[in-house]
C-alpha cells in the first residue's frame, strides 16, 4: 500500500508547490531583510513547511486557522496572496495590513487565515473562539491553532484545551515542536518527551507525528478534522520538526544549537522527501520539477516587483485602523 494513500498525484504536486513557495518566499525575505529592504522582524519557517501544508491540505477554505510569529508558511498554505504578503513585509500600503504590521501581522479573513500573532500562545485563545463560533454556526467548520513547543508551556494552551475538550469544540491544536523556544531548548522547560501526552490531561486524543513527513501530517490532520467535524471534539497533534535558520533573521542572531544537529535535520528535508516519493511513485519527473521551480520563482519576482513599486503608508495614516476596547 503506498504511503500516499488517499492523496492523488495532483494533490501531492500541489503540496510540493506550496512547500517550495514557502521556502523560496522566505529565502527571498531573508535576503531582502538583510539587505535592509524589509523592516521589523522576520522569523523563518524553513524546514517546517510540511506541517503548515500538510495540515492546511486537510482543510476547506472556509475553515479557520491562526498562526504565530513564524507565520509565512501558514499564510501561504491557507492560500494567501504572495503580492500582498510581500508588500506587507516591505511595509507598503498595498500589504495585508497596509504596511503597518510587517511579517508578524498577516491576516486574510476571506481565506480563513485569522492572523499571525507576535504574542506567544496568544493565537491559541483567539482561534478557540473561532472554534466556538464554528460550533455555533453549525455548518461543520473547523478551527486550527498552530503554535510552538514554547507556547505549549503557557497558560492559554492549557485553558483552551480544557474548555475546547469540555465543550467538544471542532478544533485541531497543532504543536510545531522544533525543539527550541527562541534560544532555549525544549528539554529545559518541560519534562515530557512528547508534548502530545498533555492531551490526556484534558481527555482528548494526542498524536505524535513526524512533522517532516507531509503525508503523515496530512493523514493525521485529516483524521482529526473528520473527528472535529463529526462533533467528537478537539485533538492535539504534535509535529516533530526543526527550523533550519536562527530564531529570527537579525544579523549575528545568537544560535546555541550544535552545527551537527542542524545538519542532521537538513538531511531530513521535507521538500526533498516528498519530491523523492513522488518521483518513485511516477507522480513527478525532472521536467515537471524544473517547471514548478521556474513558476514559483516567477510568482515571487512578481510579488517583489509589486511590493517595490507600491507606496509607503503616509505618516498621517498611522492612527487609522487602530482599535482599543
Ligand atoms: C507572551 C510572549 N512571551 C515572550 C515572547 C518572546 N518570544 C518570541 S518567540 C519566542 C519563542 C517561542 O517559541 P515556540 O513557541 O517554540 O515557537 P518557535 O519560535 O520555536 O516557532 C519567545 C519567547 C513573546 N513574543 N510573547
Ligand atoms: Mg519552538
Short mmCIF file of N, CA and C in Angstrom, two decimals, residues 127-236:
data_model
loop_
_atom_site.label_atom_id
_atom_site.label_comp_id
_atom_site.label_asym_id
_atom_site.label_seq_id
_atom_site.Cartn_x
_atom_site.Cartn_y
_atom_site.Cartn_z
N UNK A 127 -8.24 31.60 18.34
CA UNK A 127 -8.79 30.60 17.41
C UNK A 127 -9.70 29.60 18.14
N UNK A 128 -9.55 29.49 19.44
CA UNK A 128 -10.50 28.66 20.18
C UNK A 128 -11.87 29.35 20.16
N UNK A 129 -11.86 30.68 20.18
CA UNK A 129 -13.10 31.44 19.97
C UNK A 129 -13.68 31.16 18.59
N UNK A 130 -12.80 31.03 17.60
CA UNK A 130 -13.29 30.71 16.24
C UNK A 130 -13.87 29.31 16.20
N UNK A 131 -13.32 28.41 17.02
CA UNK A 131 -13.87 27.05 17.11
C UNK A 131 -15.27 27.09 17.72
N UNK A 132 -15.43 27.92 18.72
CA UNK A 132 -16.76 28.07 19.34
C UNK A 132 -17.74 28.67 18.31
N UNK A 133 -17.24 29.67 17.55
CA UNK A 133 -18.10 30.27 16.51
C UNK A 133 -18.53 29.21 15.49
N UNK A 134 -17.56 28.36 15.08
CA UNK A 134 -17.87 27.32 14.09
C UNK A 134 -18.94 26.37 14.65
N UNK A 135 -18.79 26.03 15.93
CA UNK A 135 -19.79 25.14 16.54
C UNK A 135 -21.16 25.80 16.53
N UNK A 136 -21.21 27.08 16.88
CA UNK A 136 -22.49 27.79 16.95
C UNK A 136 -23.10 27.98 15.56
N UNK A 137 -22.24 28.15 14.54
CA UNK A 137 -22.74 28.31 13.17
C UNK A 137 -23.38 27.01 12.68
N UNK A 138 -22.87 25.89 13.17
CA UNK A 138 -23.46 24.59 12.82
C UNK A 138 -23.29 24.16 11.37
N UNK A 139 -22.24 24.65 10.70
CA UNK A 139 -22.05 24.30 9.29
C UNK A 139 -20.91 23.32 9.10
N UNK A 140 -20.43 22.76 10.17
CA UNK A 140 -19.36 21.76 10.07
C UNK A 140 -17.97 22.36 9.95
N UNK A 141 -17.81 23.63 10.26
CA UNK A 141 -16.50 24.27 10.16
C UNK A 141 -15.56 23.80 11.26
N UNK A 142 -14.26 23.93 10.97
CA UNK A 142 -13.21 23.51 11.90
C UNK A 142 -12.25 24.68 12.09
N UNK A 143 -11.64 24.78 13.28
CA UNK A 143 -10.64 25.81 13.53
C UNK A 143 -9.33 25.16 13.99
N UNK A 144 -8.22 25.73 13.54
CA UNK A 144 -6.91 25.14 13.80
C UNK A 144 -5.97 26.15 14.44
N UNK A 145 -5.38 25.75 15.56
CA UNK A 145 -4.34 26.57 16.20
C UNK A 145 -2.99 25.99 15.85
N UNK A 146 -2.12 26.80 15.25
CA UNK A 146 -0.71 26.43 15.10
C UNK A 146 0.06 27.15 16.20
N UNK A 147 0.95 26.46 16.84
CA UNK A 147 1.74 27.10 17.90
C UNK A 147 3.00 26.26 18.14
N UNK A 148 3.96 26.85 18.86
CA UNK A 148 5.22 26.17 19.08
C UNK A 148 5.28 25.38 20.37
N UNK A 149 6.40 24.66 20.54
CA UNK A 149 6.63 23.92 21.78
C UNK A 149 6.68 24.88 22.96
N UNK A 150 7.29 26.08 22.74
CA UNK A 150 7.37 27.06 23.82
C UNK A 150 5.97 27.49 24.25
N UNK A 151 5.10 27.74 23.27
CA UNK A 151 3.74 28.19 23.57
C UNK A 151 2.96 27.15 24.37
N UNK A 152 3.34 25.88 24.21
CA UNK A 152 2.59 24.83 24.92
C UNK A 152 2.87 24.85 26.43
N UNK A 153 3.83 25.66 26.86
CA UNK A 153 4.08 25.80 28.30
C UNK A 153 3.27 26.96 28.89
N UNK A 154 2.60 27.72 28.04
CA UNK A 154 1.93 28.94 28.50
C UNK A 154 0.46 28.66 28.86
N UNK A 155 -0.07 29.53 29.69
CA UNK A 155 -1.43 29.35 30.21
C UNK A 155 -2.51 29.16 29.15
N UNK A 156 -2.54 29.99 28.09
CA UNK A 156 -3.64 29.86 27.11
C UNK A 156 -3.76 28.46 26.52
N UNK A 157 -2.62 27.78 26.32
CA UNK A 157 -2.67 26.42 25.77
C UNK A 157 -3.52 25.54 26.68
N UNK A 158 -3.23 25.57 27.98
CA UNK A 158 -3.91 24.67 28.93
C UNK A 158 -5.37 25.07 29.12
N UNK A 159 -5.62 26.35 29.23
CA UNK A 159 -7.00 26.81 29.42
C UNK A 159 -7.86 26.47 28.20
N UNK A 160 -7.28 26.66 27.03
CA UNK A 160 -8.06 26.45 25.80
C UNK A 160 -8.30 24.97 25.55
N UNK A 161 -7.30 24.12 25.77
CA UNK A 161 -7.53 22.69 25.58
C UNK A 161 -8.60 22.20 26.54
N UNK A 162 -8.56 22.74 27.74
CA UNK A 162 -9.55 22.33 28.74
C UNK A 162 -10.97 22.69 28.31
N UNK A 163 -11.15 23.94 27.87
CA UNK A 163 -12.51 24.36 27.54
C UNK A 163 -12.95 23.73 26.21
N UNK A 164 -12.01 23.62 25.26
CA UNK A 164 -12.37 23.02 23.96
C UNK A 164 -12.78 21.56 24.14
N UNK A 165 -12.08 20.87 25.04
CA UNK A 165 -12.43 19.46 25.30
C UNK A 165 -13.79 19.39 25.98
N UNK A 166 -14.01 20.26 26.97
CA UNK A 166 -15.28 20.23 27.72
C UNK A 166 -16.46 20.50 26.81
N UNK A 167 -16.27 21.44 25.89
CA UNK A 167 -17.38 21.85 25.01
C UNK A 167 -17.36 21.12 23.67
N UNK A 168 -16.43 20.17 23.52
CA UNK A 168 -16.30 19.42 22.25
C UNK A 168 -16.22 20.35 21.04
N UNK A 169 -15.37 21.35 21.14
CA UNK A 169 -15.24 22.29 20.03
C UNK A 169 -14.55 21.62 18.84
N UNK A 170 -14.94 22.01 17.63
CA UNK A 170 -14.35 21.40 16.42
C UNK A 170 -12.97 22.00 16.14
N UNK A 171 -11.97 21.54 16.89
CA UNK A 171 -10.65 22.17 16.85
C UNK A 171 -9.53 21.17 16.59
N UNK A 172 -8.46 21.67 15.98
CA UNK A 172 -7.18 20.95 15.95
C UNK A 172 -6.17 21.86 16.61
N UNK A 173 -5.43 21.32 17.57
CA UNK A 173 -4.32 22.06 18.17
C UNK A 173 -3.04 21.43 17.61
N UNK A 174 -2.33 22.20 16.80
CA UNK A 174 -1.16 21.65 16.11
C UNK A 174 0.10 22.27 16.71
N UNK A 175 0.82 21.45 17.48
CA UNK A 175 2.05 21.92 18.11
C UNK A 175 3.23 21.64 17.17
N UNK A 176 3.91 22.70 16.80
CA UNK A 176 5.10 22.56 15.95
C UNK A 176 6.30 22.48 16.89
N UNK A 177 6.67 21.27 17.22
CA UNK A 177 7.78 21.11 18.17
C UNK A 177 9.10 21.11 17.40
N UNK A 178 9.72 22.29 17.35
CA UNK A 178 11.01 22.41 16.65
C UNK A 178 12.17 22.38 17.65
N UNK A 179 11.88 21.88 18.84
CA UNK A 179 12.88 21.60 19.89
C UNK A 179 13.45 22.82 20.60
N UNK A 180 13.07 24.02 20.16
CA UNK A 180 13.59 25.24 20.80
C UNK A 180 12.50 26.31 20.87
N UNK A 181 12.54 27.11 21.93
CA UNK A 181 11.76 28.33 22.01
C UNK A 181 12.79 29.46 22.04
N UNK A 182 12.91 30.17 20.95
CA UNK A 182 14.00 31.14 20.75
C UNK A 182 15.32 30.40 20.97
N UNK A 183 16.08 30.79 22.00
CA UNK A 183 17.38 30.11 22.21
C UNK A 183 17.31 29.00 23.26
N UNK A 184 16.13 28.74 23.79
CA UNK A 184 16.02 27.79 24.89
C UNK A 184 15.58 26.41 24.40
N UNK A 185 16.35 25.39 24.76
CA UNK A 185 16.00 24.03 24.35
C UNK A 185 14.72 23.59 25.07
N UNK A 186 13.85 22.90 24.34
CA UNK A 186 12.57 22.45 24.92
C UNK A 186 12.80 21.64 26.19
N UNK A 187 13.86 20.84 26.19
CA UNK A 187 14.11 19.97 27.35
C UNK A 187 14.38 20.77 28.63
N UNK A 188 14.73 22.04 28.48
CA UNK A 188 14.99 22.87 29.66
C UNK A 188 13.72 23.45 30.26
N UNK A 189 12.61 23.34 29.54
CA UNK A 189 11.38 23.99 30.03
C UNK A 189 10.23 23.04 30.30
N UNK A 190 10.38 21.78 29.95
CA UNK A 190 9.38 20.80 30.37
C UNK A 190 10.03 19.42 30.45
N UNK A 191 9.37 18.54 31.19
CA UNK A 191 9.99 17.25 31.48
C UNK A 191 9.39 16.11 30.65
N UNK A 192 8.63 16.47 29.61
CA UNK A 192 7.95 15.43 28.82
C UNK A 192 8.76 15.06 27.59
N UNK A 193 8.68 13.81 27.18
CA UNK A 193 9.32 13.51 25.90
C UNK A 193 8.36 13.88 24.76
N UNK A 194 7.07 13.81 25.01
CA UNK A 194 6.10 14.17 23.98
C UNK A 194 5.09 15.19 24.54
N UNK A 195 5.01 16.34 23.89
CA UNK A 195 4.03 17.35 24.29
C UNK A 195 2.62 16.80 24.07
N UNK A 196 2.47 15.91 23.08
CA UNK A 196 1.16 15.32 22.80
C UNK A 196 0.56 14.64 24.02
N UNK A 197 1.44 14.18 24.93
CA UNK A 197 0.89 13.46 26.10
C UNK A 197 0.10 14.39 27.01
N UNK A 198 0.26 15.70 26.84
CA UNK A 198 -0.54 16.65 27.64
C UNK A 198 -2.03 16.53 27.31
N UNK A 199 -2.35 15.99 26.14
CA UNK A 199 -3.75 15.86 25.75
C UNK A 199 -4.53 15.01 26.76
N UNK A 200 -3.84 14.01 27.33
CA UNK A 200 -4.53 13.11 28.27
C UNK A 200 -5.10 13.87 29.45
N UNK A 201 -4.42 14.96 29.84
CA UNK A 201 -4.90 15.74 30.99
C UNK A 201 -6.25 16.38 30.70
N UNK A 202 -6.59 16.51 29.42
CA UNK A 202 -7.84 17.17 29.06
C UNK A 202 -8.85 16.21 28.44
N UNK A 203 -8.48 14.94 28.37
CA UNK A 203 -9.41 13.93 27.87
C UNK A 203 -9.62 13.97 26.37
N UNK A 204 -8.57 14.34 25.63
CA UNK A 204 -8.69 14.35 24.16
C UNK A 204 -7.53 13.54 23.56
N UNK A 205 -7.66 13.13 22.28
CA UNK A 205 -6.55 12.38 21.66
C UNK A 205 -5.32 13.26 21.48
N UNK A 206 -4.16 12.67 21.73
CA UNK A 206 -2.88 13.36 21.49
C UNK A 206 -2.03 12.49 20.58
N UNK A 207 -1.61 13.04 19.45
CA UNK A 207 -0.86 12.25 18.46
C UNK A 207 0.52 12.85 18.25
N UNK A 208 1.50 11.97 18.10
CA UNK A 208 2.83 12.41 17.73
C UNK A 208 3.04 12.06 16.26
N UNK A 209 3.49 13.04 15.49
CA UNK A 209 3.67 12.82 14.05
C UNK A 209 5.05 13.31 13.63
N UNK A 210 5.65 12.63 12.65
CA UNK A 210 6.88 13.12 12.03
C UNK A 210 6.51 14.36 11.22
N UNK A 211 6.85 15.51 11.74
CA UNK A 211 6.45 16.77 11.11
C UNK A 211 7.20 17.07 9.82
N UNK A 212 8.18 16.24 9.47
CA UNK A 212 8.88 16.44 8.19
C UNK A 212 8.36 15.50 7.12
N UNK A 213 7.36 14.71 7.47
CA UNK A 213 6.74 13.77 6.52
C UNK A 213 5.34 14.31 6.21
N UNK A 214 5.21 14.97 5.09
CA UNK A 214 3.95 15.68 4.81
C UNK A 214 2.77 14.72 4.69
N UNK A 215 3.02 13.53 4.20
CA UNK A 215 1.90 12.58 4.06
C UNK A 215 1.42 12.17 5.46
N UNK A 216 2.36 11.94 6.37
CA UNK A 216 1.97 11.58 7.75
C UNK A 216 1.21 12.73 8.41
N UNK A 217 1.67 13.94 8.19
CA UNK A 217 0.98 15.11 8.78
C UNK A 217 -0.42 15.21 8.19
N UNK A 218 -0.51 15.07 6.87
CA UNK A 218 -1.81 15.19 6.19
C UNK A 218 -2.79 14.13 6.72
N UNK A 219 -2.29 12.92 6.83
CA UNK A 219 -3.20 11.84 7.26
C UNK A 219 -3.65 12.02 8.71
N UNK A 220 -2.73 12.43 9.58
CA UNK A 220 -3.12 12.67 10.99
C UNK A 220 -4.11 13.83 11.06
N UNK A 221 -3.82 14.89 10.31
CA UNK A 221 -4.72 16.06 10.32
C UNK A 221 -6.09 15.69 9.76
N UNK A 222 -6.11 14.90 8.69
CA UNK A 222 -7.39 14.52 8.08
C UNK A 222 -8.27 13.76 9.07
N UNK A 223 -7.63 12.83 9.81
CA UNK A 223 -8.41 12.07 10.80
C UNK A 223 -8.93 12.98 11.90
N UNK A 224 -8.09 13.92 12.35
CA UNK A 224 -8.51 14.83 13.42
C UNK A 224 -9.60 15.79 12.93
N UNK A 225 -9.50 16.18 11.66
CA UNK A 225 -10.53 17.07 11.08
C UNK A 225 -11.87 16.32 10.99
N UNK A 226 -11.82 15.07 10.55
CA UNK A 226 -13.05 14.26 10.47
C UNK A 226 -13.70 14.16 11.85
N UNK A 227 -12.87 13.90 12.84
CA UNK A 227 -13.36 13.77 14.22
C UNK A 227 -14.00 15.09 14.67
N UNK A 228 -13.32 16.20 14.39
CA UNK A 228 -13.85 17.51 14.81
C UNK A 228 -15.17 17.81 14.10
N UNK A 229 -15.21 17.55 12.79
CA UNK A 229 -16.43 17.84 12.02
C UNK A 229 -17.60 16.98 12.48
N UNK A 230 -17.29 15.78 12.96
CA UNK A 230 -18.37 14.87 13.37
C UNK A 230 -18.93 15.25 14.75
N UNK A 231 -18.32 16.24 15.39
CA UNK A 231 -18.83 16.68 16.69
C UNK A 231 -18.17 15.98 17.87
N UNK A 232 -17.10 15.19 17.59
CA UNK A 232 -16.46 14.42 18.67
C UNK A 232 -15.43 15.24 19.45
N UNK A 233 -15.14 16.47 18.98
CA UNK A 233 -14.27 17.34 19.76
C UNK A 233 -12.86 17.48 19.23
N UNK A 234 -12.02 18.18 20.01
CA UNK A 234 -10.67 18.55 19.54
C UNK A 234 -9.64 17.44 19.64
N UNK A 235 -8.52 17.63 18.93
CA UNK A 235 -7.35 16.75 19.05
C UNK A 235 -6.12 17.62 19.16
N UNK A 236 -5.10 17.05 19.79
CA UNK A 236 -3.78 17.70 19.82
C UNK A 236 -2.84 16.87 18.95
#
